[in-house]
Coordinates of C-alpha atoms in Angstrom, one line a residue:
M17 CA 108.1 88.7 103.6
N18 CA 105.7 86.1 102.5
R19 CA 105.9 82.9 104.6
K20 CA 104.6 81.0 101.6
F21 CA 107.8 81.5 99.8
N22 CA 108.6 78.0 98.4
I23 CA 112.2 77.5 99.3
C24 CA 112.5 74.3 97.3
T25 CA 111.4 75.9 94.0
G26 CA 112.1 79.6 94.5
L27 CA 115.8 79.2 94.8
K28 CA 115.9 77.4 91.5
Y29 CA 119.7 77.4 91.0
I30 CA 120.6 76.6 94.6
F31 CA 119.7 72.9 94.1
A32 CA 122.1 72.3 91.2
A33 CA 123.5 68.7 91.3
C34 CA 126.6 68.4 93.4
L35 CA 129.4 65.9 93.1
L36 CA 128.9 63.8 96.2
S37 CA 132.3 62.2 95.8
C38 CA 134.2 65.5 96.3
A39 CA 136.7 65.5 99.1
L40 CA 136.2 67.3 102.3
V41 CA 138.6 70.2 102.3
S42 CA 140.2 72.2 105.1
G43 CA 140.5 75.9 105.1
A44 CA 144.3 76.1 105.3
H45 CA 145.0 73.8 102.3
A46 CA 142.2 74.4 99.8
S47 CA 140.8 76.9 97.4
V48 CA 138.2 79.2 98.9
S49 CA 134.5 78.4 98.3
S50 CA 132.1 81.2 97.6
I51 CA 128.6 81.9 96.3
I52 CA 126.3 84.9 96.1
I53 CA 122.6 84.7 95.3
D54 CA 119.7 87.0 94.7
A55 CA 117.7 86.5 97.9
E56 CA 114.4 87.1 96.3
T57 CA 114.7 84.7 93.3
G58 CA 117.5 82.4 94.3
D59 CA 119.4 83.1 91.1
V60 CA 123.1 82.5 91.5
L61 CA 125.0 85.7 90.6
S62 CA 128.4 84.1 90.9
S63 CA 130.1 81.1 92.5
S64 CA 133.4 79.3 92.9
N65 CA 133.9 75.9 94.4
A66 CA 130.4 76.2 95.8
D67 CA 129.9 72.5 96.0
S68 CA 133.2 71.6 97.7
L69 CA 132.6 69.9 101.1
R70 CA 133.7 72.1 104.0
Y71 CA 133.7 72.1 107.8
P72 CA 131.0 74.7 108.7
A73 CA 132.5 75.8 112.1
S74 CA 130.1 78.2 113.8
L75 CA 128.0 78.6 110.7
T76 CA 126.4 75.5 112.2
K77 CA 124.7 77.8 114.7
L78 CA 122.5 79.1 111.9
M79 CA 120.7 75.8 111.9
T80 CA 120.5 75.8 115.7
L81 CA 118.9 79.2 115.4
Y82 CA 116.6 78.2 112.5
I83 CA 115.2 75.3 114.6
T84 CA 114.9 77.6 117.7
F85 CA 113.0 80.3 115.6
N86 CA 110.7 77.6 114.4
A87 CA 109.9 76.5 117.9
L88 CA 109.3 80.2 118.9
D89 CA 107.1 80.7 115.9
K90 CA 105.0 77.7 116.8
G91 CA 104.7 78.7 120.4
L92 CA 106.6 75.7 121.7
I93 CA 108.9 78.0 123.6
K94 CA 109.0 81.7 124.5
F95 CA 111.9 84.2 124.7
E96 CA 111.3 84.5 128.4
D97 CA 111.6 80.8 129.1
K98 CA 114.6 79.8 131.3
L99 CA 116.6 76.8 130.1
P100 CA 118.9 74.8 132.5
V101 CA 122.6 74.6 132.0
S102 CA 123.9 71.0 132.1
R103 CA 127.4 69.8 132.8
N104 CA 127.8 69.1 129.1
A105 CA 126.9 72.7 128.2
A106 CA 129.1 74.2 130.9
N107 CA 132.1 72.1 129.7
R108 CA 131.9 73.3 126.2
S109 CA 135.2 74.9 124.9
P110 CA 135.3 78.6 123.9
S111 CA 133.9 80.7 122.5
K112 CA 131.4 80.7 125.4
L113 CA 129.6 82.8 128.1
G114 CA 131.1 80.7 130.9
L115 CA 127.8 79.4 132.1
K116 CA 127.9 77.1 135.2
K117 CA 126.1 73.8 135.7
G118 CA 122.8 74.4 137.5
E119 CA 122.4 77.9 136.2
T120 CA 119.6 79.0 133.9
I121 CA 119.5 81.3 130.9
T122 CA 116.6 82.7 129.0
V123 CA 116.0 81.7 125.4
R124 CA 116.4 85.3 124.4
D125 CA 119.8 85.6 126.0
A126 CA 120.9 82.3 124.6
V127 CA 119.8 83.3 121.1
L128 CA 121.6 86.7 121.3
A129 CA 124.7 84.9 122.7
L130 CA 124.8 82.7 119.6
I131 CA 124.4 85.6 117.2
V132 CA 126.8 88.0 118.8
K133 CA 129.3 86.0 120.9
S134 CA 128.9 82.7 119.0
A135 CA 128.7 81.0 122.5
N136 CA 129.2 77.3 122.3
D137 CA 127.8 76.7 125.8
C138 CA 124.5 78.4 124.8
A139 CA 124.3 76.3 121.6
T140 CA 124.3 73.2 123.7
V141 CA 121.7 74.7 126.1
L142 CA 119.3 75.4 123.3
A143 CA 120.0 71.9 121.8
E144 CA 119.3 70.1 125.0
G145 CA 116.3 72.3 125.7
L146 CA 114.7 71.5 122.4
G147 CA 116.0 68.1 121.6
Y148 CA 116.6 66.5 125.1
S149 CA 120.2 65.7 124.0
E150 CA 122.6 67.5 121.7
E151 CA 123.1 64.2 119.8
N152 CA 119.4 63.9 119.2
F153 CA 119.2 67.6 118.3
A154 CA 122.0 67.2 115.7
K155 CA 120.0 64.5 114.0
T156 CA 117.0 66.9 113.7
M157 CA 119.4 69.5 112.3
T158 CA 120.4 67.2 109.6
E159 CA 116.8 66.2 108.8
V160 CA 115.8 69.8 108.5
A161 CA 118.8 70.5 106.3
Q162 CA 117.7 67.8 103.9
E163 CA 114.1 69.2 103.9
L164 CA 115.5 72.5 102.9
G165 CA 117.5 71.0 100.0
M166 CA 120.9 71.1 101.8
K167 CA 121.8 67.7 100.3
N168 CA 125.5 67.7 101.2
T169 CA 125.1 68.9 104.8
T170 CA 125.5 66.7 107.9
F171 CA 125.4 68.1 111.4
K172 CA 126.9 66.4 114.5
N173 CA 126.5 69.1 117.1
A174 CA 124.8 72.4 117.7
S175 CA 127.8 74.7 117.9
G176 CA 130.2 73.8 115.0
L177 CA 133.0 72.6 117.3
P178 CA 135.3 70.2 115.4
N179 CA 133.8 66.9 114.2
R180 CA 135.2 65.2 111.1
A181 CA 131.7 64.0 110.1
Q182 CA 130.2 67.5 110.2
K183 CA 130.2 69.0 106.7
T184 CA 128.5 71.4 104.4
T185 CA 129.0 73.4 101.2
A186 CA 128.8 77.1 100.4
R187 CA 125.8 76.4 98.3
D188 CA 124.0 74.7 101.1
M189 CA 124.8 77.5 103.5
A190 CA 123.4 80.1 101.0
L191 CA 120.2 78.0 101.0
L192 CA 120.0 78.1 104.8
G193 CA 120.6 81.8 104.8
A194 CA 117.7 82.3 102.3
A195 CA 115.4 80.0 104.4
M196 CA 116.2 82.0 107.5
Y197 CA 115.4 85.3 105.8
H198 CA 112.2 84.2 104.1
H199 CA 110.7 81.9 106.8
F200 CA 111.4 84.0 109.9
P201 CA 111.7 87.7 108.9
E202 CA 110.8 88.9 112.4
Y203 CA 113.6 86.9 114.0
Y204 CA 116.0 87.6 111.1
K205 CA 116.3 91.2 112.3
L206 CA 118.2 89.9 115.4
F207 CA 121.2 89.2 113.2
A208 CA 121.8 93.0 112.9
T209 CA 122.6 93.0 116.7
K210 CA 126.0 94.5 117.1
K211 CA 126.4 94.1 120.9
F212 CA 124.9 92.1 123.7
T213 CA 125.2 92.4 127.4
Y214 CA 125.0 89.5 129.8
N215 CA 125.7 89.6 133.6
G216 CA 127.2 93.0 133.3
R217 CA 129.6 92.1 130.5
T218 CA 129.2 93.5 126.9
Y219 CA 130.1 91.3 123.9
Y220 CA 130.5 92.7 120.4
T221 CA 129.7 91.0 117.1
H222 CA 132.3 89.2 115.0
N223 CA 130.5 90.3 111.9
H224 CA 132.5 93.4 110.9
L225 CA 130.4 93.8 107.7
L226 CA 127.6 95.2 109.9
K227 CA 129.8 98.3 110.4
S228 CA 131.8 98.4 107.2
F229 CA 129.4 97.5 104.4
E230 CA 126.4 99.7 103.7
G231 CA 123.2 97.7 103.8
A232 CA 124.6 94.6 105.6
D233 CA 122.3 93.3 108.3
G234 CA 123.4 89.7 109.3
M235 CA 124.1 86.7 109.5
K236 CA 127.0 84.6 111.0
T237 CA 130.7 84.1 111.0
G238 CA 132.7 80.9 111.9
F239 CA 136.2 79.7 112.5
T240 CA 138.1 76.5 113.4
N241 CA 141.7 75.6 112.4
A242 CA 140.4 73.0 110.0
A243 CA 137.6 75.1 108.5
G244 CA 139.4 78.4 108.2
Y245 CA 137.4 81.7 108.4
N246 CA 133.8 81.4 107.1
I247 CA 130.9 83.7 106.8
V248 CA 127.3 83.8 105.7
T249 CA 126.0 87.4 105.3
S250 CA 123.3 89.4 103.6
A251 CA 122.9 93.0 102.5
E252 CA 120.2 95.1 100.9
R253 CA 120.6 98.2 98.8
D254 CA 118.1 100.0 96.5
G255 CA 115.5 97.3 96.9
H256 CA 117.8 94.4 96.1
R257 CA 119.0 91.8 98.6
V258 CA 121.8 89.4 98.2
I259 CA 123.1 86.5 100.4
A260 CA 126.8 85.8 100.2
V261 CA 128.8 82.9 101.5
T262 CA 132.6 82.4 101.5
M263 CA 134.5 79.7 103.3
G264 CA 138.0 78.5 103.9
H265 CA 140.0 81.8 104.3
N266 CA 143.3 82.0 106.1
T267 CA 142.6 85.3 107.8
I268 CA 139.6 87.5 108.9
R269 CA 140.7 90.3 106.6
Q270 CA 140.8 87.9 103.5
R271 CA 137.3 86.7 104.4
D272 CA 135.8 90.1 104.9
T273 CA 137.4 91.6 101.8
K274 CA 136.1 88.7 99.7
V275 CA 132.6 88.8 101.0
A276 CA 132.4 92.5 100.6
S277 CA 133.6 92.2 97.0
L278 CA 131.0 89.5 96.4
M279 CA 128.1 91.6 97.7
K280 CA 129.2 94.8 96.0
K281 CA 129.4 93.1 92.6
G282 CA 126.2 91.1 93.2
L283 CA 124.2 94.3 94.1
Q284 CA 125.7 96.1 91.1
K285 CA 124.7 93.3 88.8
L286 CA 121.1 93.3 90.1
A287 CA 120.9 97.1 89.8
M288 CA 122.1 97.0 86.2
S289 CA 119.8 94.2 85.2
D290 CA 116.6 95.4 86.8
H291 CA 116.8 99.2 87.2
I292 CA 115.8 101.3 84.2
E293 CA 117.3 104.7 84.8
A294 CA 114.7 107.5 85.2
P295 CA 116.0 109.8 82.4
N296 CA 115.8 106.9 79.9
L297 CA 112.4 106.0 81.0
Y298 CA 111.4 109.6 80.6
A299 CA 112.7 109.6 77.0
N300 CA 110.7 106.5 76.1
A301 CA 107.5 107.4 77.9
D302 CA 104.4 108.9 76.3
T303 CA 104.8 112.1 78.2
H304 CA 105.3 115.7 76.9
T305 CA 108.6 117.4 77.8
Y306 CA 109.3 121.1 77.7
G307 CA 112.1 123.6 78.2
E308 CA 111.5 127.3 78.2
P309 CA 107.9 128.0 76.9
S310 CA 107.0 130.7 74.5
L311 CA 105.0 133.7 75.7
I312 CA 101.7 132.2 74.6
E313 CA 102.7 128.8 76.1
A314 CA 103.8 130.4 79.3
A315 CA 100.3 131.8 79.9
T316 CA 98.9 128.3 79.4
V317 CA 101.4 126.7 81.7
A318 CA 100.7 129.3 84.4
D319 CA 97.0 128.7 84.2
E320 CA 97.4 125.0 84.5
A321 CA 100.2 125.0 87.1
P322 CA 99.7 122.2 89.7
A323 CA 98.9 122.8 93.3
S324 CA 102.0 123.5 95.4
D325 CA 102.1 120.0 97.0
V326 CA 101.4 117.8 94.0
W327 CA 104.9 117.4 92.6
A328 CA 106.6 114.0 92.5
V329 CA 110.2 112.7 92.1
Q330 CA 110.4 109.7 89.8
I331 CA 113.4 107.7 90.8
G332 CA 113.3 104.8 88.3
A333 CA 111.4 101.9 86.8
F334 CA 111.5 98.2 87.5
S335 CA 110.5 94.9 86.0
N336 CA 108.1 94.1 88.9
Y337 CA 106.0 95.9 91.5
A338 CA 107.9 94.6 94.5
K339 CA 111.3 95.8 93.4
A340 CA 109.9 99.2 92.5
R341 CA 108.3 99.6 95.9
N342 CA 111.4 98.3 97.8
Y343 CA 113.6 100.8 95.9
A344 CA 111.3 103.6 96.8
I345 CA 111.3 102.5 100.5
S346 CA 115.1 102.5 100.5
V347 CA 115.4 105.9 98.9
K348 CA 112.8 107.4 101.3
K349 CA 114.8 106.0 104.2
Q350 CA 118.1 107.2 102.8
L351 CA 116.7 110.8 102.5
K352 CA 114.8 110.6 105.8
M353 CA 111.6 111.8 104.2
A354 CA 108.9 110.6 106.6
G355 CA 106.2 112.9 105.0
A356 CA 106.7 111.7 101.4
E357 CA 104.4 109.0 100.0
I358 CA 105.3 106.2 97.7
D359 CA 103.5 105.8 94.4
I360 CA 104.1 102.8 92.1
E361 CA 102.6 103.4 88.6
P362 CA 102.4 100.6 86.0
A363 CA 103.2 101.6 82.4
Q364 CA 103.4 99.8 79.1
K365 CA 106.8 99.7 77.5
G366 CA 106.6 97.8 74.3
S367 CA 105.1 94.4 75.1
A368 CA 106.1 94.5 78.7
V369 CA 104.8 96.3 81.8
I370 CA 107.2 98.3 83.8
Y371 CA 106.6 99.9 87.2
R372 CA 107.6 103.5 87.8
S373 CA 108.8 104.2 91.3
K374 CA 107.9 107.7 92.6
L375 CA 107.9 109.7 95.8
V376 CA 105.0 112.1 95.8
G377 CA 103.6 115.0 97.9
F378 CA 106.3 117.7 97.4
E379 CA 106.2 121.4 96.7
K380 CA 108.2 122.2 93.6
N381 CA 111.3 123.5 95.4
E382 CA 111.3 120.4 97.7
A383 CA 111.1 118.1 94.7
D384 CA 114.0 119.8 93.1
K385 CA 116.2 119.6 96.2
T386 CA 115.3 115.9 96.7
C387 CA 116.2 115.1 93.1
N388 CA 119.5 117.0 93.3
S389 CA 120.4 115.2 96.6
L390 CA 119.8 111.9 94.8
K391 CA 122.0 112.9 91.9
K392 CA 124.8 113.7 94.3
S393 CA 124.7 110.0 95.4
N394 CA 124.7 108.8 91.8
K395 CA 121.0 108.1 91.6
S396 CA 118.9 109.2 88.6
C397 CA 115.6 111.0 89.0
I398 CA 113.2 113.4 87.3
V399 CA 110.7 115.9 88.8
I400 CA 107.1 115.4 87.7
A401 CA 104.5 118.1 87.8
S402 CA 101.4 116.1 88.6
S403 CA 98.9 118.4 86.8
E404 CA 96.1 117.3 84.4
N405 CA 98.3 117.8 81.3
Q406 CA 101.0 115.6 82.9
Q407 CA 103.8 117.9 82.0
L408 CA 107.2 116.5 82.9
V409 CA 110.2 118.7 84.0
M410 CA 113.7 117.3 84.0
A411 CA 115.4 118.2 87.2
K412 CA 118.7 120.1 86.6
N413 CA 122.0 119.3 88.2
N414 CA 123.5 121.8 90.6

């Protein structure tokens, strides 16, 4: 992902003006807040109470991790560095690893403990290691939030433990999630970690979407009595990525059901708006189609038949190159076709340019099988004979 992504302009709808006078609401007594955005463009796909002030709970740790990743990226710290555990860190209330004063923990273990276990003691260890004191670190957290456009967010500690002055909104948290994804793609992958072992004990993620929602790969959950159940999460399907936030639920089940629904609808919306189905593209393209040839035509076809490995499966067309390529990558991964190559072909469609997404390098029978497999998973495709006369054969259903 391009580091030059301009978070302040790319997420053009995230920075909509918020009502600064809105009351801070608690999870048990207020309407739920939610938002889902296109991670690539920042377009808001849907939202509800997205600007209501909320207690972030452990979503706070996303900013702690963002600053930690920035320090790692700049070489200020290393994953192998050992950080001391202070009395303040050791005395943090659960959730925690149970670190003791005077012990040390590596940056890597502290980061994984935040992601998987949501360990409050490790949040304080990182804060003190980077900011000398947790109070000083929290000021930096708020400053970074403002720089990212999180205008309604104030942090008071590194963990999200209760503090009446610590507040945020669903919209601001979506912005932080997008910044995390775009600015630190190599570290973002850590959010997909499902379990973490420390001192012989294995901890499992609180993010159930990693197991239950296809394409989900992070980020963070949170809970306090005042905040309710919160989550920031992201998922990618068919070349589209969304970031979803929902806050203030009364139960884990309600939270997970809501965010899964948000992501499903958001991904469907992106697929409908950007993906031109392959059969429709075929009908509109300047390409000759044929069914059963006549005897004379059959001889010509036989003479001009393509080599055995120059068949392609066209899987769709998109409004830009990146989405066409990302979709091809996801399909290739889905079908486990390491040998297939990706070909993105620009084509004129009226006054616009579209990008045909293709997998190439098949023998004819392999191309047919591939297309049929895609159709079984409700994906459209066509088989293309890549000969000089550019004949196009529609793949048949089983």
